[in-house]
Short mmCIF file of C-alpha atoms in Angstrom, two decimals:
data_model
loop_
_atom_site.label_atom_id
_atom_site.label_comp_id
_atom_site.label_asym_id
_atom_site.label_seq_id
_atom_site.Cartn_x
_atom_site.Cartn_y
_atom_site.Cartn_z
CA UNK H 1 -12.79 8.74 28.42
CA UNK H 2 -11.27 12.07 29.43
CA UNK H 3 -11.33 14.78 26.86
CA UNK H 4 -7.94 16.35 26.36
CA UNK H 5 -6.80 19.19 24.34
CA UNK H 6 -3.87 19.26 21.91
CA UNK H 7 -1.49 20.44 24.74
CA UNK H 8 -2.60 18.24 27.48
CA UNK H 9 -1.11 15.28 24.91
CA UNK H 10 2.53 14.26 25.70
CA UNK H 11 4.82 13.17 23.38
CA UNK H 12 5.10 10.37 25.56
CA UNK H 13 1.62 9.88 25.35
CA UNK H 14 1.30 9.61 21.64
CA UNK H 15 2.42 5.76 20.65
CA UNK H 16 0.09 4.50 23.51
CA UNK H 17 -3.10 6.66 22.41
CA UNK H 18 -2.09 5.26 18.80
CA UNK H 19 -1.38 1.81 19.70
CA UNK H 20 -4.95 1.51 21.31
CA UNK H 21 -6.72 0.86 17.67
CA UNK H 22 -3.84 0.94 15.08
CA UNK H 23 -0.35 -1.03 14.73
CA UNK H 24 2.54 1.66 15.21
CA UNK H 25 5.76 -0.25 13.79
CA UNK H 26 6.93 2.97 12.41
CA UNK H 27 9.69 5.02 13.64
CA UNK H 28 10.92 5.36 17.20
CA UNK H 29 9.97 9.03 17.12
CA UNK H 30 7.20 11.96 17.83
CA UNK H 31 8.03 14.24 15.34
CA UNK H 32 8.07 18.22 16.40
CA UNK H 33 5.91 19.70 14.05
CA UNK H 34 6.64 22.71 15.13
CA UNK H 35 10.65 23.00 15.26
CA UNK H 36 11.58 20.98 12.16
CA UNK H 37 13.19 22.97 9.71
CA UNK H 38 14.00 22.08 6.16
CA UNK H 39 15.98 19.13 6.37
CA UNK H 40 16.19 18.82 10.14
CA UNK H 41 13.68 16.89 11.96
CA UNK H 42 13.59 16.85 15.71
CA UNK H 43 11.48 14.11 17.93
CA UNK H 44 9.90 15.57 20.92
CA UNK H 45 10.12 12.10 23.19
CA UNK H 46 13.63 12.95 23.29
CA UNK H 47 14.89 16.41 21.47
CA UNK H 48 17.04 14.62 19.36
CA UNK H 49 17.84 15.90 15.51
CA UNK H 50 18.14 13.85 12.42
CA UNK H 51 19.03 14.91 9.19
CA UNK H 52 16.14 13.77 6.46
CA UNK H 53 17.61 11.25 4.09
CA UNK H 54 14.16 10.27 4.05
CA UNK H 55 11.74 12.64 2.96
CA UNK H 56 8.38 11.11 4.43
CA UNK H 57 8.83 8.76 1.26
CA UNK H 58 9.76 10.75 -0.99
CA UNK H 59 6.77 12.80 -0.58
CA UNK H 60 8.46 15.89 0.83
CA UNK H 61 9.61 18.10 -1.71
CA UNK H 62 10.60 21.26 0.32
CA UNK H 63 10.78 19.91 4.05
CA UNK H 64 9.77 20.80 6.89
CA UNK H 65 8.24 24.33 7.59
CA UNK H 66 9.66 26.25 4.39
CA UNK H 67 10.19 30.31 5.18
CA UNK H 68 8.36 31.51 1.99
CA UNK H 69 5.38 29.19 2.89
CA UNK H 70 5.70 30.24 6.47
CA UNK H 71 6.14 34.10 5.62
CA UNK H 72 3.08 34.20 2.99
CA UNK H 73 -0.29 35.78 4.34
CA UNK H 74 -2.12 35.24 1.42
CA UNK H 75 -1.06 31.60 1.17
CA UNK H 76 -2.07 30.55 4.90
CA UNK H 77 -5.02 32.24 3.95
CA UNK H 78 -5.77 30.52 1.70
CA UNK H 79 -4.73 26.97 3.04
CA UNK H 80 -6.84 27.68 5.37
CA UNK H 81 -10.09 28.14 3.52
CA UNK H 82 -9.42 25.25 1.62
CA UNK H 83 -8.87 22.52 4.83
CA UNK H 84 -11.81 24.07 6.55
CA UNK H 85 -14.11 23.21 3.93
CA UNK H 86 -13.60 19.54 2.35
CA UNK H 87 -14.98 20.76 -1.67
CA UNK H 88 -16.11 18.02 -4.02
CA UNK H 89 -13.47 18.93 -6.56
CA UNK H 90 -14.98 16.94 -9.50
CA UNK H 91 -18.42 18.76 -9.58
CA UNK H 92 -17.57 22.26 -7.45
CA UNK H 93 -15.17 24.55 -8.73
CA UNK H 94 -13.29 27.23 -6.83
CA UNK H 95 -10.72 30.07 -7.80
CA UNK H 96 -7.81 28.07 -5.25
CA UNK H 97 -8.15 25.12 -7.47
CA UNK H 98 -8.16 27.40 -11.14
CA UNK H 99 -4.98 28.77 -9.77
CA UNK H 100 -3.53 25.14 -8.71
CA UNK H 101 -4.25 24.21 -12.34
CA UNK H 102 -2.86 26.99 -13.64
CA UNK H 103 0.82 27.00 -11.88
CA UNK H 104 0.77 23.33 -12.58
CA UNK H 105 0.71 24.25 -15.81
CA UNK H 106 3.08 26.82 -16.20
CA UNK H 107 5.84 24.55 -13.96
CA UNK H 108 5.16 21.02 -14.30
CA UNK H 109 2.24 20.23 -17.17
CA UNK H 110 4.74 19.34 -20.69
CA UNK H 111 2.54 20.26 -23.35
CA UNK H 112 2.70 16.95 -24.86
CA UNK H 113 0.41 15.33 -21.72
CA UNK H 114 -3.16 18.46 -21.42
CA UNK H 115 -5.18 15.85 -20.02
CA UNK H 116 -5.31 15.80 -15.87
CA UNK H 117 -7.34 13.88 -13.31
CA UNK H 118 -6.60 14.43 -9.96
CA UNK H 119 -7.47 11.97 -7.21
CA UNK H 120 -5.84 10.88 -3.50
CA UNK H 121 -3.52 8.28 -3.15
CA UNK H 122 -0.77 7.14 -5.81
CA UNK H 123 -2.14 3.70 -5.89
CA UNK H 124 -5.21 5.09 -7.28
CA UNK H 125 -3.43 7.24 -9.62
CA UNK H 126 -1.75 4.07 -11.09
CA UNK H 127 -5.70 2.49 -11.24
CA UNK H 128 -7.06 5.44 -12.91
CA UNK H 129 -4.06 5.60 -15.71
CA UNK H 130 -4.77 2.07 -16.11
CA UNK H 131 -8.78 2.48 -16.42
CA UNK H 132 -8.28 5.08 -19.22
CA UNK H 133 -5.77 2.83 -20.93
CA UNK H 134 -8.26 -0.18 -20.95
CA UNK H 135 -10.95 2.35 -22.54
CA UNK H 136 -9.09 3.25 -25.01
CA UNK H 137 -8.12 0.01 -25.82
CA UNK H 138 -11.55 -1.68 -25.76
CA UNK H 139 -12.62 1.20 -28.08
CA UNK H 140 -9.83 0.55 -30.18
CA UNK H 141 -11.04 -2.96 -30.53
CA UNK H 142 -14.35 -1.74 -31.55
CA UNK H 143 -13.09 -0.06 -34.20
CA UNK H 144 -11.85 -3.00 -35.36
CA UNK H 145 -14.72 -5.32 -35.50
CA UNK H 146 -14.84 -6.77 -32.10
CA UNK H 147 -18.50 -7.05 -30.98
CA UNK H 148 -17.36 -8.20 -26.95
CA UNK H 149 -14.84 -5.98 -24.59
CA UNK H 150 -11.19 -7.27 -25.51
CA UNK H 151 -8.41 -4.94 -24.05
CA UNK H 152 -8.07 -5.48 -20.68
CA UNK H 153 -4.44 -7.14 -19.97
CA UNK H 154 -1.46 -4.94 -18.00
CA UNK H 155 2.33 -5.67 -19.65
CA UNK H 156 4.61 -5.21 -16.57
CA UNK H 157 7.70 -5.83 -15.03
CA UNK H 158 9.59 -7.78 -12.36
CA UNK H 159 10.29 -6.06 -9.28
CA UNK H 160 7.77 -3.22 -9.80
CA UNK H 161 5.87 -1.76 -7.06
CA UNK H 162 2.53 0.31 -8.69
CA UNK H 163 0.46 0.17 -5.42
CA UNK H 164 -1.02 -1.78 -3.11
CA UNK H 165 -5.29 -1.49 -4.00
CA UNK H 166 -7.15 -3.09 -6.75
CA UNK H 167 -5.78 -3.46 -9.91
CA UNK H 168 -2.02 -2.49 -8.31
CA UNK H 169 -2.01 -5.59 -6.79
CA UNK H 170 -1.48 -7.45 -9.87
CA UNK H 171 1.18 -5.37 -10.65
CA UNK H 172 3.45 -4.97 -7.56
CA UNK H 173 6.10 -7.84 -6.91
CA UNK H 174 8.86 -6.68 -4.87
CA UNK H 175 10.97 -8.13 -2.41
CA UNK H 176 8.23 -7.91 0.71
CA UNK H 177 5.63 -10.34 -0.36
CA UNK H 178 3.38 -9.05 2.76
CA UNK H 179 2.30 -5.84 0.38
CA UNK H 180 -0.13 -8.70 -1.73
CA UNK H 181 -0.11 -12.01 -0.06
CA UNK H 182 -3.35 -13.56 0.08
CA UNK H 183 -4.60 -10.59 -1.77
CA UNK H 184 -6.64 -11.98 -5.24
CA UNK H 185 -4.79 -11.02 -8.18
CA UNK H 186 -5.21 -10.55 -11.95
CA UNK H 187 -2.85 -12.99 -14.15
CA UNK H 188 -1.36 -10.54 -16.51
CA UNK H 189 2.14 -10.51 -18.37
CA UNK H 190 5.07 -10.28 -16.24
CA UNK H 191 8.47 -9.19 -18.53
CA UNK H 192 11.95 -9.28 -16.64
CA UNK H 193 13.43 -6.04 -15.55
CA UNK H 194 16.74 -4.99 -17.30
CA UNK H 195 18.29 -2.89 -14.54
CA UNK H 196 21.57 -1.77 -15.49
CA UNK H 197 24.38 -2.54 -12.87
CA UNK H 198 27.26 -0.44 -11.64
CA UNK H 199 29.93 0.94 -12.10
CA UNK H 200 28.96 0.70 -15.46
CA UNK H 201 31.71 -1.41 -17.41
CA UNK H 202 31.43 -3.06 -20.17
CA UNK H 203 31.01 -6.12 -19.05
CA UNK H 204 28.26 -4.43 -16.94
CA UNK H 205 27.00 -2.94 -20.09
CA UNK H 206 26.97 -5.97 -22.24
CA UNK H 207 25.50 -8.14 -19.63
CA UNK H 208 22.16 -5.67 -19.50
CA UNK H 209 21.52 -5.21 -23.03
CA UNK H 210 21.27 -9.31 -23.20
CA UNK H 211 19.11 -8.59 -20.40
CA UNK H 212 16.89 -6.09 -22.55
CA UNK H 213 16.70 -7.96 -25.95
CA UNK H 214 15.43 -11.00 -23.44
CA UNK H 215 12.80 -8.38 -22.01
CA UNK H 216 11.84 -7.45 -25.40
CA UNK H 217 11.51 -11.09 -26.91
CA UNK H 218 9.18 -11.43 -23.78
CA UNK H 219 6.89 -8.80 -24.34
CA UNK H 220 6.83 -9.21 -27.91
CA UNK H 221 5.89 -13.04 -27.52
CA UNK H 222 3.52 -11.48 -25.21
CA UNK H 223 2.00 -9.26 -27.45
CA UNK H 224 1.46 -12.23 -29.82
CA UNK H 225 0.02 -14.55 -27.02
CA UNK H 226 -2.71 -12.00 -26.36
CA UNK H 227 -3.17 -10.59 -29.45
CA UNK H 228 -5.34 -7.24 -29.03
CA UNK H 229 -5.85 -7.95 -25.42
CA UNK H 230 -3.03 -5.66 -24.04
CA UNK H 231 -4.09 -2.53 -23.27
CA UNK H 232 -0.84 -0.74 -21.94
CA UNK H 233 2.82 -1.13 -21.05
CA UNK H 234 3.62 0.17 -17.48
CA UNK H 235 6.83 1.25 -15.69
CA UNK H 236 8.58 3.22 -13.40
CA UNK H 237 11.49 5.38 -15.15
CA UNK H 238 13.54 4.23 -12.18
CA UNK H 239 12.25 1.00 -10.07
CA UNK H 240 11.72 2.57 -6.84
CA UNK H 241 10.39 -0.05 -4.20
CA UNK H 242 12.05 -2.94 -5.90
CA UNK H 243 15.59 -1.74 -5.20
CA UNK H 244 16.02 1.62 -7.21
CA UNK H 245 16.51 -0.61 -10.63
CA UNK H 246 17.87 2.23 -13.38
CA UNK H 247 16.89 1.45 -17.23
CA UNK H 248 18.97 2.83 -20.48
CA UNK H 249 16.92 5.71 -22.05
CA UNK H 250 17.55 2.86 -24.83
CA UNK H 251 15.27 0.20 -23.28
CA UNK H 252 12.62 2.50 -22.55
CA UNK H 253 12.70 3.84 -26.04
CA UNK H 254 11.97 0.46 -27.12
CA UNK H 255 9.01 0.09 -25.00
CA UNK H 256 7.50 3.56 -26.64
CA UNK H 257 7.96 1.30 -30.12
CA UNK H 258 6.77 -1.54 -29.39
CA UNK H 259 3.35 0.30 -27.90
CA UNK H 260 3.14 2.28 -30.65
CA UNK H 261 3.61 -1.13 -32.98
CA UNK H 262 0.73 -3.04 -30.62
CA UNK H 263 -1.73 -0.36 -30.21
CA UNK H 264 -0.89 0.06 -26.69
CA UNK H 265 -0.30 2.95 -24.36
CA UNK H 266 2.41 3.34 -22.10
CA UNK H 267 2.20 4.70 -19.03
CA UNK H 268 5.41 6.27 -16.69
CA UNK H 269 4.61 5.54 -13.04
CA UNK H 270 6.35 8.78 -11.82
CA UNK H 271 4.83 9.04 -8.40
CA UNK H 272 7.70 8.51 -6.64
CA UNK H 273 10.40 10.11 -9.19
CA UNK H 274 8.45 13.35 -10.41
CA UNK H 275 9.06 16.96 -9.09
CA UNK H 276 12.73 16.65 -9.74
CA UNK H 277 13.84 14.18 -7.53
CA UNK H 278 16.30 13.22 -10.55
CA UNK H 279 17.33 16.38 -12.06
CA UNK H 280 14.50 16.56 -13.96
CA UNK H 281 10.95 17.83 -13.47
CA UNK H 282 9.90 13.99 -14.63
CA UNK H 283 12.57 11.71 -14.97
CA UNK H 284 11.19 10.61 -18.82
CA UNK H 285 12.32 14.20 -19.30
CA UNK H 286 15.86 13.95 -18.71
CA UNK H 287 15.54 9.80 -20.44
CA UNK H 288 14.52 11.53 -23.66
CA UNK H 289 11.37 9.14 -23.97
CA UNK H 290 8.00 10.48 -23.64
CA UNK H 291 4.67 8.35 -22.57
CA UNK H 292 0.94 8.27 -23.59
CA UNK H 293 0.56 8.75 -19.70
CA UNK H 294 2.08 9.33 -16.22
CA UNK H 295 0.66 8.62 -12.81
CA UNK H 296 2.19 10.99 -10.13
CA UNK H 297 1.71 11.63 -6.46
CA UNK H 298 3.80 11.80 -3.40
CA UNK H 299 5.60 15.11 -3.89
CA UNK H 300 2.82 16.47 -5.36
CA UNK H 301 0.73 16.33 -2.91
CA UNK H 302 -2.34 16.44 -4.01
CA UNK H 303 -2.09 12.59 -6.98
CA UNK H 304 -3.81 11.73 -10.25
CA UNK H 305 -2.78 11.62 -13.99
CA UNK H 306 -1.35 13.29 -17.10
CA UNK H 307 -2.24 12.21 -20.45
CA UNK H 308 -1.24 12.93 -23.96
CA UNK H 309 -3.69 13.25 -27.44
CA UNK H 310 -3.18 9.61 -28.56
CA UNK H 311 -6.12 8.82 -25.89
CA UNK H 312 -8.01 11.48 -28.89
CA UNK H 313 -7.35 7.79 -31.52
CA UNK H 314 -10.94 7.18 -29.95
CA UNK H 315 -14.09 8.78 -29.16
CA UNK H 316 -15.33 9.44 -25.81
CA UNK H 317 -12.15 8.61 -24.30
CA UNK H 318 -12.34 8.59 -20.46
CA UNK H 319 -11.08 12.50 -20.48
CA UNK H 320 -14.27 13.40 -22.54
CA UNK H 321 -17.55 11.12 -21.18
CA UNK H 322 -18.18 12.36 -17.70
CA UNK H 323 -18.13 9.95 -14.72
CA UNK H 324 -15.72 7.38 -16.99
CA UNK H 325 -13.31 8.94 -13.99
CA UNK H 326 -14.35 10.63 -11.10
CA UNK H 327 -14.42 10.21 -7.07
CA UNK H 328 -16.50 12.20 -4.82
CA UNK H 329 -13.02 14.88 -3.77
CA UNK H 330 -11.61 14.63 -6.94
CA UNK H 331 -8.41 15.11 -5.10
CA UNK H 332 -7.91 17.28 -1.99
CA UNK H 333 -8.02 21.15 -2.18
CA UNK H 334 -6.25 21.77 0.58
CA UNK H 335 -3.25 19.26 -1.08
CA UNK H 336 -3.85 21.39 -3.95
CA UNK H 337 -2.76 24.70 -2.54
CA UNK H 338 -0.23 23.24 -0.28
CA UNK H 339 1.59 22.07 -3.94
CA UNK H 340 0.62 25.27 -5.47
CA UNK H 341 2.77 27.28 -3.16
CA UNK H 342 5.32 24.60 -3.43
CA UNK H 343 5.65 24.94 -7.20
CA UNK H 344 6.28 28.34 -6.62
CA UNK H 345 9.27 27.80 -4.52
CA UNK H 346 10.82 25.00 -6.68
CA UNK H 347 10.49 27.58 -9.82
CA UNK H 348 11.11 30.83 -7.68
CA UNK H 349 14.01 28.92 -6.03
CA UNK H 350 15.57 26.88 -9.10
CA UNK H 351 14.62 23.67 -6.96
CA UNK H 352 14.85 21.13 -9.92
CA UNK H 353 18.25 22.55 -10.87
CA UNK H 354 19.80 22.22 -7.10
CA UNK H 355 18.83 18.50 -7.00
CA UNK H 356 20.66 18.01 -10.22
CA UNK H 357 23.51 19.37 -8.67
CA UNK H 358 23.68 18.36 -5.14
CA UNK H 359 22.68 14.90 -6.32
CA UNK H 360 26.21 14.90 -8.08
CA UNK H 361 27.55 16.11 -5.36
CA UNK H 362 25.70 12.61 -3.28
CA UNK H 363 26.31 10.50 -6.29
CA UNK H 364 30.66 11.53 -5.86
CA UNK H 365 30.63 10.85 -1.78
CA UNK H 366 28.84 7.80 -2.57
CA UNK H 367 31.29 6.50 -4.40
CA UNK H 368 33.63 7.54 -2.59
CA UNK H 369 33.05 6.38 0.43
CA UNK H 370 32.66 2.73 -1.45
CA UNK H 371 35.83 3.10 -2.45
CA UNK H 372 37.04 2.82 1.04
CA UNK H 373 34.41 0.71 2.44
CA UNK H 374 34.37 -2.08 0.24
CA UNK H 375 31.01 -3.82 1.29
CA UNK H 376 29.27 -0.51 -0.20
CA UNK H 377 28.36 -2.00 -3.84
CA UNK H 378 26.61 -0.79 -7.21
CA UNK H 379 26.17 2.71 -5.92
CA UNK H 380 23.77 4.41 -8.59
CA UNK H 381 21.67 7.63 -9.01
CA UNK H 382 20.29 10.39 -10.84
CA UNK H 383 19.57 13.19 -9.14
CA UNK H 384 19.23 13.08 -5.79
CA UNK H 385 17.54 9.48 -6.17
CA UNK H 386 20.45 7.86 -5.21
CA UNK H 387 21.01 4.62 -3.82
CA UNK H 388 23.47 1.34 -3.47
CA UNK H 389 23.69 -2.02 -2.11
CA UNK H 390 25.11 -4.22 1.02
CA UNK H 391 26.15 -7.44 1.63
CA UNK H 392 22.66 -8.87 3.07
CA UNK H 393 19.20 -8.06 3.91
CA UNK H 394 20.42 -8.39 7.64
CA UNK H 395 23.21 -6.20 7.44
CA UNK H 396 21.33 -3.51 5.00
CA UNK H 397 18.64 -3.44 7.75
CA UNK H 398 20.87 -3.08 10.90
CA UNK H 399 22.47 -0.14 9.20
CA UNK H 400 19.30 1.42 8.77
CA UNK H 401 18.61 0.83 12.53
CA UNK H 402 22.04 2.31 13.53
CA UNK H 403 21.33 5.03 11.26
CA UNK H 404 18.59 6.38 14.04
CA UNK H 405 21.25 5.80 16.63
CA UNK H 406 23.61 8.40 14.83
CA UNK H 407 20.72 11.12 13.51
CA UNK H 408 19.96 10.57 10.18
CA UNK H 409 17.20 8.93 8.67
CA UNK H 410 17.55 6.73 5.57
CA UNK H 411 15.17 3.80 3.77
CA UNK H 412 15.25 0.58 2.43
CA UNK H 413 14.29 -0.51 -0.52
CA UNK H 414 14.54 -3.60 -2.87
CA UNK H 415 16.66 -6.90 -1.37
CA UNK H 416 19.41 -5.27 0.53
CA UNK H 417 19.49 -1.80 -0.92
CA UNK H 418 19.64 1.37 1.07
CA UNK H 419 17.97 4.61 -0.67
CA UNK H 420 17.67 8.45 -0.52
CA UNK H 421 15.13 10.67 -0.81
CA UNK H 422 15.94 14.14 0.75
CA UNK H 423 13.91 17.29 -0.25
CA UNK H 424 15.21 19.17 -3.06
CA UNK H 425 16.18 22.12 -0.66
CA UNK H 426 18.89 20.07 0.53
CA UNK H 427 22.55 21.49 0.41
CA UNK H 428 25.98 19.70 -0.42
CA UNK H 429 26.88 20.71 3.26
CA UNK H 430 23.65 18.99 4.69
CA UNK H 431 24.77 15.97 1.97
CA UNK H 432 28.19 16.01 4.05
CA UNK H 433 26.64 15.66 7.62
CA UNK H 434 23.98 13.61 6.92
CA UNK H 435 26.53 11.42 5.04
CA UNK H 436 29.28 11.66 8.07
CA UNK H 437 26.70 9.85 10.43
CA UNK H 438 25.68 7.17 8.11
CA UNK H 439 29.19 6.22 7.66
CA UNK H 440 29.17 6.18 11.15
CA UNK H 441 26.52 3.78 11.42
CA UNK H 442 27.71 1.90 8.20
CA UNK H 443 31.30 1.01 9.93
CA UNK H 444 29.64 0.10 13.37
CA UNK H 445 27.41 -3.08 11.77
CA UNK H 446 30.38 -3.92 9.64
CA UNK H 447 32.74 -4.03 12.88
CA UNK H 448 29.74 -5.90 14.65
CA UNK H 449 29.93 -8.61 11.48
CA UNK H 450 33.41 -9.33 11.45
CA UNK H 451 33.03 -9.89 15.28
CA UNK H 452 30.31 -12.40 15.11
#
């Protein structure tokens, strides 16, 4: 096979050199790495621009070829060091990483969670939060009298999606049963999901908190079922995958009691709403509620864990006996400087802050524009994690295909749900455009549905 350089590969070359050993169902598009800017992506097959509603799954926290990451000498420099030479985080140390650790620290660490374990993936994240919850809570059951390993059952809830490896498998249960069909699964307690509905009336209202004193006689029957076996509670602040399901600060407050009443921990799956997606550096923040652990990834970067001092309730937690958690990178040190430098910018640059307020300002058109266009229903948010619903799955997914036709880019998620995840460097003008061409695409399917 001929040997070609980086150049001598067309864009129009890249989906058949792809398609030769993988399956490339993604987008239509080859993105330009190299003219992307912030919020704008362009594809080189055909020079067209979209406007990132999409934010490589929420993983893209300042888009696409920032200036101050651009501009910085010492940065590049150091990126560069770092993605020449793959280190073995978890037994070689290096200054890149200290200072990774440290600006972590200062801008996203809350004192209440020292502990970190940093890994690849979010799915493995998930597995390792849930590894040093069921050592905890087989210790705890030693201290008790046990003499055999009890502690090793997951409370979760409907339409969560934790992952797709391992122990995540057991968890996830969205809409797309393709993510763990056929895959072997643990049995472990599955509690319904109180998502609140919108607008929120009081009908609305009333209707969820029968919801959550039903999810709370669940777990709690649970919790007797398996007495001692649970080892943790698990959730995501805001149901991503399963159709961006919001939960009163109320519920989740009940789900810190009733771990704290069972000797379990709970654990915040934040990977996809951390690094102030919501207005918040981690959505618990802004909820008021705080967990034993979180499990974060995507806009960080580089993934892994935070953990708090009730793991300390028992010695030789995972976080003090060496190799209870570990992998041979220990997370990626190029990821690691990459987020570095993007801490700076969200702190430097009052990041967190802007997606509190331009996600108001996406949160107002939204409902707005369902005020004229009826089939737009339960639009929701916080932040700029915004979302809302359609009519079907069919028509949700032809507006996401139309969406491409009019430059922007935009995700499903959950039954018929469409989502957004822009970077937090997004502006209330880019809001506007961005928003202009999905109503565009929005009104075409609904004039192709009342024609059929």
């Amino acid at each position: 096979m001929e040997h070609l350089t980086t150049q001598q590969i067309t864009p129009e070359m890249v989906r058949p050199v792809l398609s030769r050993h993988l399956l490339t169902d993604g987008l239509p598009l080859v993105l330009d790495m190299e003219r992307s800017q912030g919020v704008r992506l362009y594809d080189q097959l055909t020079g067209r621009e979209f406007v990132d509603f999409f934010g490589f799954f929420a993983s893209s926290a300042v888009g696409m070829n920032h200036p101050k990451m651009l501009a910085d000498e010492d940065f590049k420099k150091r990126l560069l060091e770092a993605a020449l030479n793959k280190v073995t985080n978890s037994d070689i140390y290096t200054v890149h990483m200290a200072r990774f650790v440290q600006t972590f620290e200062r801008v996203g660490i809350p004192d209440y969670l020292p502990y970190a374990f940093f890994i690849d993936g979010g799915a493995l994240a998930v597995e390792n939060a849930l590894k040093a919850a069921f050592d905890w809570k087989v210790r705890k059951n030693f201290q008790k009298g046990y003499r055999r390993e009890v502690g090793h059952r997951v409370l979760h809830f409907d339409q969560a999606f934790h992952g797709r490896s391992g122990y995540t498998l057991s968890l996830t249960n969205t809409f797309d049963p393709r993510k763990t069909q056929y895959f072997p699964k643990f049995d472990w307690p599955r509690v319904i999901n109180p998502k609140l509905t919108f607008p929120l009336t009081e009908e609305n209202l009333e209707r969820t908190i029968r919801l959550e004193q039903l999810a709370i006689r669940q777990a709690k029957q649970y919790f007797y079922e398996y007495k001692d076996e649970i080892a943790c509670i698990i959730i995501e602040p805001i149901q991503a995958e399963g159709g961006d399901n919001h939960f009163r600060p109320e519920f989740l407050q009940a789900l810190r009691e009733l771990a704290d009443e069972n000797d379990a921990l709970l654990i915040f799956d934040e990977v996809q709403t951390g690094v102030g997606i919501t207005g918040a550096f981690w959505a618990h923040q802004a909820l008021g509620v705080q967990p034993d652990i979180i499990a974060f990834g995507k806009k960080t970067q580089v993934c892994g864990i935070l953990a708090g001092r009730r793991l300390d309730e028992v010695e030789d937690n995972v976080f003090h006996v060496s190799s209870r958690l570990n992998s041979t990178w220990g997370g990626n040190l190029a990821d690691m400087v990459r987020f570095d430098r993007i801490l700076e910018i969200i702190e430097e640059d009052h990041l967190v802050e802007n997606a509190a307020r331009a996600g108001a300002h996406l949160l107002r058109r939204l409902e707005e524009m369902a005020r004229e266009l009826p089939f737009m229903t339960n639009v929701r948010g916080r932040g700029l994690m915004c979302a809302f619903d359609l009519p079907t799955p069919a028509f949700r997914d032809a507006v996401r295909q139309r969406s491409l036709e009019e430059g922007v880019l935009i995700l499903a998620c959950g039954e018929r749900s469409i989502r957004f995840r822009p970077p937090l460097i997004i502006t209330e003008a880019e809001i506007d455009e961005g928003l202009q061409r999905l109503r565009r695409a929005l009104e075409h399917v609904a004039r192709q549905q009342s024609a059929s």
